XYZ file of N, CA and C in Angstrom:
729
model
N 21.403 -27.234 11.374
C 20.417 -27.237 9.845
C 20.746 -28.702 9.238
N 19.395 -29.338 8.765
C 19.673 -30.539 8.160
C 20.083 -30.166 6.873
N 20.051 -31.391 6.315
C 20.336 -31.201 4.551
C 19.312 -30.882 3.851
N 17.895 -30.887 4.161
C 16.775 -30.527 3.301
C 17.352 -29.444 3.312
N 16.669 -28.541 4.636
C 16.697 -27.265 4.911
C 17.801 -26.413 4.305
N 18.913 -27.021 4.374
C 20.137 -26.156 3.648
C 19.862 -25.852 2.135
N 19.388 -27.234 1.447
C 19.327 -27.129 0.150
C 17.970 -26.349 -0.364
N 16.888 -26.594 0.475
C 15.942 -25.285 0.051
C 16.593 -23.832 0.403
N 17.150 -23.737 1.459
C 17.753 -22.242 1.550
C 18.644 -21.773 0.465
N 19.494 -22.541 0.044
C 20.173 -22.298 -1.240
C 19.521 -21.997 -2.399
N 18.543 -23.014 -2.786
C 17.498 -22.581 -4.141
C 17.048 -21.475 -3.667
N 16.684 -20.865 -2.739
C 16.139 -19.929 -2.136
C 16.699 -18.748 -2.235
N 17.926 -18.678 -2.006
C 18.890 -17.531 -2.012
C 19.788 -17.441 -3.606
N 19.391 -18.343 -4.196
C 19.602 -18.298 -5.780
C 18.481 -17.603 -6.432
N 17.643 -17.526 -6.008
C 16.633 -16.684 -6.785
C 16.665 -15.054 -6.281
N 17.170 -15.361 -4.763
C 17.181 -13.704 -4.102
C 18.391 -12.794 -4.912
N 19.319 -13.029 -5.324
C 20.394 -12.443 -6.133
C 19.435 -11.712 -7.404
N 18.421 -12.143 -8.040
C 17.723 -11.645 -8.907
C 16.817 -10.624 -8.660
N 16.673 -10.995 -7.424
C 15.889 -9.501 -6.893
C 16.646 -8.321 -6.162
N 16.207 -7.179 -5.755
C 16.832 -6.320 -5.221
C 16.111 -6.282 -3.840
N 15.506 -7.423 -3.279
C 14.876 -7.060 -1.588
C 15.821 -7.255 -1.165
N 15.287 -7.183 0.596
C 16.258 -7.348 1.559
C 16.270 -9.123 2.234
N 17.405 -9.550 2.043
C 17.698 -11.053 2.770
C 17.538 -10.821 3.720
N 16.693 -11.815 4.655
C 17.139 -11.950 5.792
C 16.814 -13.324 6.342
N 16.916 -14.170 7.657
C 16.651 -15.459 7.874
C 15.457 -15.578 8.726
N 14.403 -15.528 7.969
C 12.887 -15.388 8.305
C 12.970 -16.505 9.363
N 13.265 -17.734 9.840
C 12.901 -18.274 10.805
C 13.900 -17.612 12.032
N 14.601 -16.680 12.202
C 15.477 -16.707 13.088
C 14.881 -15.151 13.495
N 14.205 -14.248 12.531
C 13.410 -13.519 12.882
C 11.970 -13.785 13.929
N 11.635 -14.762 13.171
C 10.596 -15.119 14.041
C 10.469 -15.751 15.472
N 11.723 -16.051 15.746
C 12.093 -16.583 17.194
C 13.183 -15.827 17.575
N 13.215 -14.523 17.231
C 13.984 -13.635 17.814
C 13.975 -13.394 19.353
N 14.506 -12.999 20.447
C 14.386 -12.799 21.626
C 14.939 -11.634 21.776
N 14.636 -10.959 23.270
C 15.399 -9.652 23.516
C 16.671 -9.692 23.677
N 17.748 -10.482 24.310
C 18.553 -10.879 24.290
C 19.942 -10.696 22.932
N 19.056 -11.075 21.938
C 19.545 -11.396 20.317
C 20.205 -10.567 19.960
N 21.660 -10.563 19.255
C 22.326 -9.485 18.436
C 21.453 -8.511 17.587
N 21.331 -7.035 17.289
C 20.764 -6.798 16.087
C 21.335 -7.179 14.916
N 20.060 -6.766 13.784
C 21.065 -7.764 12.547
C 22.431 -6.935 11.859
N 23.114 -7.635 11.590
C 24.124 -7.153 10.502
C 23.421 -6.745 9.343
N 23.603 -5.162 8.959
C 23.186 -4.673 7.671
C 24.096 -4.241 6.545
N 24.073 -5.074 6.042
C 24.727 -4.982 4.367
C 24.277 -4.344 3.045
N 24.754 -3.163 2.409
C 23.798 -2.616 1.269
C 25.210 -3.025 0.357
N 24.686 -3.485 -0.761
C 25.515 -3.494 -2.302
C 25.090 -2.378 -3.194
N 26.451 -1.844 -3.568
C 26.043 -0.454 -4.259
C 26.267 -0.845 -5.642
N 24.834 -0.479 -6.571
C 24.705 -0.699 -7.814
C 24.730 0.400 -8.735
N 25.487 0.465 -9.595
C 25.437 1.294 -10.768
C 25.293 0.978 -12.051
N 24.881 1.352 -13.235
C 24.548 1.381 -14.821
C 26.319 0.784 -15.129
N 26.419 -0.408 -15.595
C 27.703 -1.117 -16.092
C 28.360 -1.507 -15.159
N 27.745 -2.120 -13.891
C 28.258 -2.876 -13.103
C 28.416 -4.127 -13.413
N 29.269 -4.886 -13.088
C 29.859 -6.257 -13.621
C 28.944 -7.330 -12.472
N 28.201 -8.104 -13.403
C 27.064 -9.069 -12.777
C 27.845 -9.940 -11.525
N 28.945 -10.695 -11.979
C 29.471 -11.435 -10.694
C 29.978 -10.805 -9.750
N 30.251 -9.272 -9.736
C 31.083 -8.463 -8.864
C 29.884 -8.354 -7.932
N 28.571 -8.230 -8.334
C 27.430 -7.939 -7.261
C 26.858 -8.908 -6.845
N 26.650 -10.129 -7.699
C 25.526 -11.099 -7.206
C 26.565 -12.176 -6.043
N 27.852 -12.448 -6.226
C 28.651 -13.293 -5.458
C 28.755 -12.810 -4.129
N 29.082 -11.485 -3.873
C 29.037 -11.261 -2.543
C 27.574 -10.903 -1.945
N 26.525 -10.465 -2.493
C 25.019 -10.544 -2.324
C 25.055 -12.082 -1.694
N 25.025 -13.048 -2.697
C 24.881 -14.336 -2.190
C 25.658 -14.959 -0.557
N 26.786 -14.594 -0.714
C 27.465 -15.000 0.415
C 26.983 -14.388 1.603
N 26.367 -13.114 1.526
C 26.033 -12.220 2.730
C 24.549 -12.800 2.997
N 24.046 -13.183 2.385
C 22.557 -13.416 2.072
C 22.586 -14.646 2.945
N 23.530 -15.602 2.604
C 23.448 -17.063 3.366
C 23.908 -16.922 4.706
N 24.653 -16.165 4.869
C 25.544 -16.443 6.186
C 24.999 -16.239 7.460
N 23.427 -16.179 7.347
C 22.946 -15.929 8.708
C 22.593 -17.338 8.975
N 22.853 -18.299 7.929
C 21.767 -19.759 8.292
C 23.244 -20.316 8.755
N 24.478 -19.765 9.002
C 25.361 -20.392 9.816
C 25.896 -19.467 10.996
N 25.449 -18.616 11.463
C 25.652 -18.040 12.342
C 24.242 -17.349 13.420
N 24.674 -16.872 14.708
C 23.654 -16.604 15.544
C 23.135 -14.950 15.297
N 23.600 -14.487 14.373
C 22.996 -13.494 13.949
C 22.551 -12.760 12.617
N 21.111 -12.469 12.747
C 20.458 -12.417 11.320
C 21.657 -11.091 10.440
N 21.343 -11.441 9.244
C 22.202 -10.420 8.025
C 21.256 -10.221 7.586
N 20.873 -8.627 6.975
C 20.081 -8.491 6.213
C 20.870 -7.607 4.902
N 20.695 -8.220 3.863
C 21.539 -7.695 2.545
C 20.224 -6.962 1.593
N 21.069 -5.970 1.295
C 19.788 -4.975 0.438
C 20.915 -4.326 -1.185
N 20.147 -4.435 -2.358
C 20.906 -3.469 -3.003
C 20.440 -2.079 -2.968
N 21.235 -1.176 -3.289
C 21.011 0.022 -3.341
C 21.560 0.843 -4.386
N 21.042 1.996 -4.871
C 21.485 2.854 -5.721
C 21.638 4.389 -5.220
N 22.534 5.105 -5.605
C 22.569 6.280 -5.237
C 21.140 7.554 -5.805
N 20.778 6.945 -6.810
C 19.685 7.603 -7.275
C 17.906 7.102 -7.144
N 18.114 6.484 -6.011
C 16.822 5.813 -5.583
C 16.359 4.516 -6.355
N 15.477 4.177 -5.867
C 14.658 2.720 -6.525
C 14.445 2.858 -7.889
N 15.136 2.095 -8.523
C 15.362 2.200 -10.108
C 15.787 0.724 -10.376
N 15.989 0.627 -11.946
C 16.276 -0.434 -12.820
C 17.559 -0.267 -13.155
N 18.667 -0.938 -12.670
C 19.969 -0.838 -13.342
C 20.161 -1.843 -14.581
N 21.044 -1.151 -15.463
C 21.596 -2.839 -16.434
C 22.836 -2.508 -16.159
N 23.598 -3.632 -15.888
C 24.756 -4.413 -15.608
C 25.516 -4.734 -16.967
N 26.793 -4.770 -16.462
C 27.716 -4.757 -18.044
C 27.367 -5.680 -19.248
N 26.774 -7.048 -18.288
C 26.513 -8.109 -19.951
C 24.912 -7.912 -19.794
N 24.320 -6.504 -19.548
C 23.151 -6.449 -20.336
C 21.843 -7.147 -19.114
N 22.156 -7.572 -18.088
C 21.265 -8.075 -16.855
C 20.551 -6.787 -16.546
N 19.199 -7.153 -16.851
C 18.396 -5.424 -16.149
C 18.071 -5.836 -14.444
N 18.047 -5.179 -13.805
C 17.944 -5.481 -12.232
C 17.007 -3.637 -11.380
N 15.913 -4.637 -11.419
C 15.325 -3.744 -10.289
C 15.610 -3.688 -8.838
N 15.990 -2.554 -8.525
C 16.444 -1.794 -7.183
C 15.624 -1.303 -6.382
N 15.902 -2.191 -5.259
C 13.941 -1.356 -4.488
C 14.284 -0.338 -3.330
N 15.667 0.183 -2.992
C 16.298 0.594 -2.104
C 17.255 1.756 -2.560
N 16.678 2.756 -2.362
C 17.939 4.152 -2.255
C 18.779 4.217 -1.293
N 20.063 5.280 -1.670
C 21.081 5.302 -0.670
C 20.711 5.786 0.645
N 21.238 4.833 1.724
C 21.087 4.879 2.846
C 22.190 4.668 3.931
N 23.367 5.010 3.968
C 24.962 4.496 4.452
C 24.698 4.407 5.847
N 23.975 5.626 6.510
C 23.737 5.746 7.725
C 22.993 4.246 8.107
N 22.083 3.697 7.324
C 21.379 2.473 8.126
C 22.435 1.193 7.663
N 23.557 1.201 7.347
C 24.129 0.003 7.087
C 25.536 -0.148 8.116
N 25.818 -1.016 8.324
C 27.170 -1.576 8.724
C 28.503 -1.963 8.034
N 27.898 -2.274 6.786
C 28.755 -2.505 5.558
C 28.370 -2.283 4.362
N 29.304 -1.395 3.640
C 28.780 -0.899 2.083
C 29.677 -1.719 1.303
N 29.390 -2.486 0.530
C 30.220 -3.291 -0.551
C 30.081 -2.762 -2.103
N 31.370 -2.138 -2.671
C 31.155 -1.375 -3.778
C 31.836 -2.328 -5.068
N 31.108 -2.690 -5.727
C 31.461 -3.635 -6.901
C 32.148 -2.840 -8.086
N 32.874 -3.601 -9.090
C 33.341 -2.466 -10.372
C 32.658 -3.005 -11.452
N 33.203 -2.396 -12.341
C 32.850 -2.796 -13.776
C 32.844 -1.879 -14.485
N 33.171 -2.251 -16.090
C 33.269 -1.179 -17.005
C 34.834 -0.218 -17.185
N 35.383 -0.630 -16.229
C 36.904 0.261 -16.223
C 37.600 0.180 -17.628
N 37.642 -0.876 -18.084
C 38.199 -1.305 -19.440
C 37.419 -0.283 -20.546
N 36.385 0.199 -20.525
C 35.668 0.441 -21.626
C 35.110 2.075 -21.148
N 35.950 2.884 -21.108
C 36.039 4.442 -20.677
C 34.636 5.345 -21.398
N 34.229 4.755 -22.739
C 33.044 5.692 -23.004
C 31.428 4.796 -22.828
N 31.918 3.861 -21.930
C 30.657 3.290 -21.284
C 30.170 3.106 -20.150
N 28.857 2.873 -20.089
C 28.537 3.009 -18.355
C 29.338 2.186 -17.737
N 29.623 2.252 -16.174
C 30.588 2.045 -15.090
C 31.423 2.586 -14.511
N 32.715 2.126 -14.163
C 33.317 3.110 -13.140
C 33.644 4.254 -13.536
N 34.175 4.384 -14.807
C 34.630 5.577 -15.373
C 33.652 6.613 -15.298
N 32.630 6.132 -15.876
C 31.278 6.896 -16.253
C 30.796 7.854 -14.638
N 30.979 6.774 -13.563
C 30.273 7.362 -12.490
C 31.538 8.173 -11.926
N 33.063 7.890 -12.302
C 34.214 8.766 -11.719
C 33.631 10.151 -12.206
N 33.572 10.008 -13.632
C 33.295 11.504 -14.552
C 31.784 12.295 -13.770
N 30.849 11.565 -13.494
C 29.578 12.140 -12.956
C 30.112 12.552 -11.577
N 30.867 11.839 -10.820
C 31.333 12.359 -9.496
C 30.342 12.015 -8.789
N 29.071 12.040 -8.597
C 28.166 12.013 -7.565
C 28.192 10.642 -6.569
N 28.513 9.460 -6.891
C 28.912 8.433 -6.028
C 30.146 8.620 -5.461
N 31.372 8.931 -6.053
C 32.577 9.095 -5.139
C 32.420 10.280 -3.899
N 31.369 10.999 -4.298
C 31.421 12.287 -3.230
C 30.132 11.859 -2.000
N 29.085 10.837 -2.587
C 28.628 9.840 -1.617
C 28.886 8.940 -0.642
N 30.109 8.754 -1.232
C 31.016 7.583 -0.750
C 32.008 8.359 0.497
N 32.389 9.257 -0.437
C 33.540 10.181 0.815
C 32.194 10.606 2.119
N 31.363 10.978 1.904
C 30.343 11.755 2.838
C 29.824 10.656 3.899
N 29.796 9.200 3.297
C 29.460 8.035 3.661
C 30.031 7.867 5.226
N 31.250 7.611 5.611
C 32.358 7.654 6.164
C 32.054 7.869 7.732
N 32.046 6.841 8.356
C 31.783 7.208 9.850
C 32.126 6.268 10.873
N 32.317 6.174 11.886
C 32.526 5.523 12.944
C 31.551 4.061 12.978
N 31.904 2.954 12.920
C 31.057 1.851 12.965
C 30.471 1.394 11.469
N 30.828 2.036 10.479
C 30.919 1.577 8.916
C 32.006 1.037 8.378
N 31.806 -0.206 7.888
C 33.013 -0.693 7.096
C 32.836 -0.469 5.746
N 33.575 -0.006 5.281
C 33.274 0.281 3.342
C 34.424 -0.824 2.783
N 33.553 -1.703 2.056
C 34.513 -3.135 1.051
C 34.368 -2.580 -0.424
N 35.460 -2.585 -0.849
C 35.092 -2.812 -2.485
C 35.932 -4.375 -3.004
N 35.610 -3.987 -4.604
C 36.222 -5.061 -4.955
C 36.721 -4.982 -6.657
N 37.382 -5.563 -6.993
C 37.779 -5.231 -8.637
C 37.815 -3.982 -8.638
N 37.224 -3.270 -9.446
C 37.732 -2.021 -9.936
C 36.665 -1.005 -9.397
N 35.796 -1.291 -8.299
C 34.775 -0.727 -7.234
C 35.841 -0.030 -6.370
N 37.087 -0.375 -6.386
C 38.161 -0.183 -5.311
C 38.434 1.646 -6.105
N 38.501 1.647 -7.592
C 38.601 2.914 -8.330
C 37.859 3.991 -7.523
N 36.709 3.605 -7.558
C 35.550 4.535 -7.125
C 35.885 4.805 -5.684
N 36.142 4.376 -4.674
C 36.682 4.699 -3.366
C 38.048 5.534 -3.470
N 38.684 5.066 -4.289
C 39.954 5.807 -4.706
C 39.555 7.553 -5.314
N 38.509 7.325 -6.017
C 38.155 8.793 -6.352
C 37.503 9.506 -5.566
N 37.064 8.815 -4.257
C 36.363 9.358 -3.324
C 37.439 9.923 -2.020
N 38.706 9.499 -2.735
C 39.744 9.748 -1.289
C 39.665 8.926 -0.426
N 39.053 7.815 -0.409
C 38.986 6.549 0.786
C 40.387 5.638 0.563
N 41.062 5.590 -0.311
C 42.243 4.841 -0.328
C 43.584 5.725 -0.240
N 43.849 6.920 -0.070
C 44.892 7.635 -0.111
C 45.544 7.242 1.055
N 46.786 6.949 0.809
C 47.801 6.333 2.035
C 47.379 5.408 2.745
N 46.576 4.405 2.581
C 46.008 3.509 3.233
C 46.438 2.070 2.494
N 46.553 0.958 3.029
C 46.554 -0.520 2.147
C 45.035 -0.871 1.661
N 45.637 -1.190 0.096
C 44.386 -1.330 -0.357
C 44.857 -2.501 -1.711
N 44.203 -2.724 -2.226
C 44.418 -3.742 -3.528
C 42.737 -3.539 -4.465
N 43.243 -3.829 -5.895
C 41.980 -3.634 -6.677
C 42.598 -4.998 -7.873
N 41.671 -4.888 -9.195
C 41.942 -5.556 -10.203
C 43.311 -5.471 -11.033
N 43.888 -6.260 -11.150
C 45.438 -6.397 -11.699
C 45.615 -5.496 -13.090
N 44.928 -5.057 -13.599
C 44.931 -3.726 -14.596
C 44.799 -2.593 -14.002
N 43.934 -2.501 -12.825
C 44.037 -1.165 -12.317
C 45.148 -0.863 -11.186
N 45.891 -1.746 -10.983
C 46.884 -1.560 -9.673
C 47.718 -0.181 -9.666
N 48.433 -0.090 -10.899
C 49.259 0.916 -11.025
C 48.126 2.250 -11.317
N 47.294 2.605 -11.546
C 46.163 3.739 -11.221
C 46.141 4.143 -9.681
N 45.396 2.591 -9.078
C 45.365 2.790 -7.678
C 46.732 3.419 -6.975
N 47.666 2.921 -7.198
C 48.934 3.140 -6.597
C 49.697 4.748 -7.154
N 49.157 5.422 -8.436
C 49.243 6.553 -8.424
C 48.374 7.265 -8.147
N 47.634 7.243 -7.782
C 46.472 7.874 -7.082
C 46.479 7.951 -5.349
N 47.499 7.282 -4.982
C 47.820 7.488 -3.595
C 47.322 6.196 -2.476
N 46.755 5.101 -3.022
C 47.019 4.087 -2.331
C 47.993 3.351 -1.981
N 48.318 2.551 -0.851
C 49.347 1.863 -0.776
C 49.090 0.440 -1.281
N 49.355 0.206 -2.093
C 49.080 -1.424 -2.958
C 49.896 -2.362 -2.127
N 48.869 -3.062 -1.622
C 49.432 -4.786 -1.108
C 49.112 -5.870 -2.459
N 50.143 -6.895 -2.413
C 50.253 -7.437 -3.206
C 49.173 -8.920 -2.658
N 47.794 -8.998 -2.497
C 47.099 -9.822 -1.634
C 45.282 -9.654 -2.370
N 44.901 -10.864 -2.224
C 43.458 -11.116 -2.956
C 42.937 -9.913 -1.904
N 43.007 -9.915 -0.900
C 42.042 -9.357 0.030
C 43.038 -8.774 1.261
N 42.509 -7.314 1.059
C 43.418 -6.696 1.782
C 42.362 -5.788 2.998
N 42.629 -5.952 4.250
C 41.937 -5.307 5.409
C 42.642 -4.778 6.463
N 42.207 -3.604 6.234
C 42.783 -2.408 7.232
C 41.717 -1.774 7.955
N 40.924 -2.577 8.586
C 39.843 -1.908 9.827
C 38.544 -1.517 9.016
N 38.489 -0.519 8.732
C 37.142 -0.372 8.596
C 37.157 0.462 6.787
N 38.453 -0.155 6.017
C 38.436 -0.434 4.942
C 38.998 -1.898 4.071
N 38.685 -2.537 3.527
C 38.525 -3.861 2.993
C 38.276 -3.751 1.364
N 39.560 -4.442 1.067
C 39.681 -4.381 -0.439
C 39.803 -5.606 -1.260
N 39.510 -5.915 -2.391
C 39.807 -6.984 -2.706
C 40.231 -7.285 -4.382
N 40.904 -7.995 -5.049
C 41.176 -7.986 -6.471
C 40.187 -8.168 -7.567
N 40.463 -8.814 -8.504
C 39.474 -8.771 -9.560
C 37.857 -9.870 -9.328
N 37.610 -10.092 -10.498
C 36.075 -10.104 -10.586
C 35.485 -11.501 -9.378
N 36.253 -12.647 -9.500
C 35.988 -13.801 -8.716
C 36.542 -13.146 -7.273
N 37.183 -12.506 -6.722
C 37.278 -12.177 -5.520
C 36.335 -11.640 -4.836
N 35.361 -11.299 -5.322
C 33.981 -11.066 -4.427
C 33.834 -12.096 -3.585
N 33.812 -13.156 -3.905
C 33.654 -14.301 -3.059
C 34.705 -14.183 -1.865
N 35.798 -14.192 -1.915
C 36.834 -13.710 -1.319
C 36.416 -12.834 0.082
N 36.379 -11.852 -0.834
C 36.118 -10.789 -0.027
C 34.917 -10.783 1.017
N 33.891 -11.447 0.834
C 32.912 -11.475 1.544
C 33.152 -12.590 2.603
N 33.727 -13.696 2.111
C 33.906 -14.971 3.005
C 34.957 -14.358 4.138
N 35.949 -13.171 4.020
C 36.796 -12.882 5.105
C 35.870 -12.005 5.998
N 35.163 -11.157 5.032
C 33.933 -10.369 6.286
C 33.124 -11.041 7.206
N 32.552 -12.282 6.434
C 31.628 -12.779 7.418
C 32.279 -13.882 8.788
N 33.981 -14.206 8.136
C 34.902 -14.873 9.236
C 35.019 -13.751 10.373
N 35.463 -12.465 9.481
C 35.710 -11.334 10.881
C 34.971 -11.458 11.949
N 33.084 -11.321 11.041
C 32.082 -10.418 11.982
C 31.414 -11.475 12.573
N 31.491 -12.808 11.861
C 30.388 -13.869 12.321
C 31.253 -14.897 12.714
N 32.315 -14.886 12.590
C 33.333 -16.197 13.186
C 33.521 -17.080 11.785
N 34.512 -17.857 12.423
C 35.057 -18.782 11.438
C 34.265 -20.115 11.235
N 33.499 -20.595 12.148
C 32.431 -21.762 11.723
C 31.446 -21.340 10.571
N 30.864 -19.786 10.452
C 29.873 -19.504 9.938
C 30.671 -19.307 8.422
N 31.953 -18.750 8.323
C 32.667 -18.917 7.199
C 32.837 -20.053 6.328
N 33.194 -21.304 7.333
C 33.270 -22.737 7.051
C 32.067 -23.402 6.284
N 30.879 -22.804 6.808
C 29.571 -23.627 6.753
C 29.339 -22.980 5.371
N 29.725 -21.551 4.896
C 29.438 -21.343 3.687
C 30.468 -21.607 2.493
N 31.295 -21.944 2.901
C 32.372 -22.754 2.067
C 32.230 -24.068 1.402
N 31.496 -24.924 2.448
C 31.048 -25.992 2.173
C 29.531 -26.150 1.249
N 28.481 -24.637 1.436
C 27.502 -25.072 0.718
C 27.779 -24.527 -0.451
N 28.532 -23.325 -1.000
C 28.918 -22.974 -1.911
C 29.983 -23.796 -2.947
N 30.424 -24.991 -2.113
C 31.617 -25.601 -2.609
C 32.627 -24.816 -3.217
N 33.382 -24.203 -2.444
C 34.191 -22.993 -2.922
C 35.170 -22.758 -1.672
N 36.099 -22.984 -1.780
C 37.407 -22.751 -0.886
C 37.633 -21.652 -0.998
N 37.914 -20.295 -0.004
C 38.612 -18.941 -0.050
C 40.142 -19.454 -0.310
N 40.252 -18.346 -1.237
C 41.495 -18.637 -1.665
C 42.456 -17.358 -1.842
N 43.658 -17.663 -1.719
C 44.357 -16.386 -1.642
C 44.895 -15.748 -0.353
N 46.058 -14.807 -0.560
C 46.481 -14.203 0.655
C 45.563 -12.901 1.458
N 45.307 -12.919 2.310
C 44.307 -11.945 3.206
C 45.598 -11.018 3.753
N 45.966 -9.980 3.336
C 46.489 -8.866 4.298
C 45.802 -8.419 5.415
N 46.437 -8.101 6.536
C 45.387 -7.519 7.604
C 46.464 -6.303 8.456
N 45.892 -5.522 8.898
C 46.805 -4.574 9.606
C 46.957 -4.918 10.976
N 47.533 -4.422 11.793
C 47.379 -5.049 13.118
C 46.546 -4.879 13.801
N 45.898 -3.592 13.835
C 44.845 -3.143 14.706
C 43.502 -3.702 13.974
N 43.237 -4.266 13.136
C 42.238 -4.915 12.133
C 41.543 -5.828 13.252
N 40.063 -5.715 12.953
C 39.468 -6.479 13.797
C 39.429 -8.101 13.592
């Protein structure tokens, strides 16, 4: 792809993170052939009090990844309560157009937010409400990878998805994660096959870049790093049987 096309795509993707629509590679869809792989479908889960960078960074990485791979990637924001407006941790209001449909996803990404403010909207409020952890527990199935970053991992813990499994989270929540049965690994990203977790806020970039590398190939990840002017950092811990 030439530089002008890439810069145009980057500008468009920046705007896409402020909407809740599905991001696709339009030119690839137009040229799709019967032999082309089906799109990879990524759902980023939102809730009131979610941290802005937690959800925008992975969204942009996945939305842009189709420009560097031979497989279309469809990304959408979803909420458990159906289409609605979500208010994030710092007041950003975002209209989400898609409801909960994990059966239509290949990857669920769960951001964090609000873990230090137990009385406010955020992870603690969602744990107390119980609906999202129950939905996450019920979503698990063969073929679905569940990813989480920062304190979004604590929602997976509340769902029982990290019990007895290698994982990580924001440094201030690691003791809680371990106490609740997670097998804590001192790594920025922990890949245990269908469960992939990452550390604090900016690690959403590294989580997404790792999953792009794993699913779409190293060339796609390198292309994204160049476009974003960001090099993946930290250790990635992988289980022997991880893909």
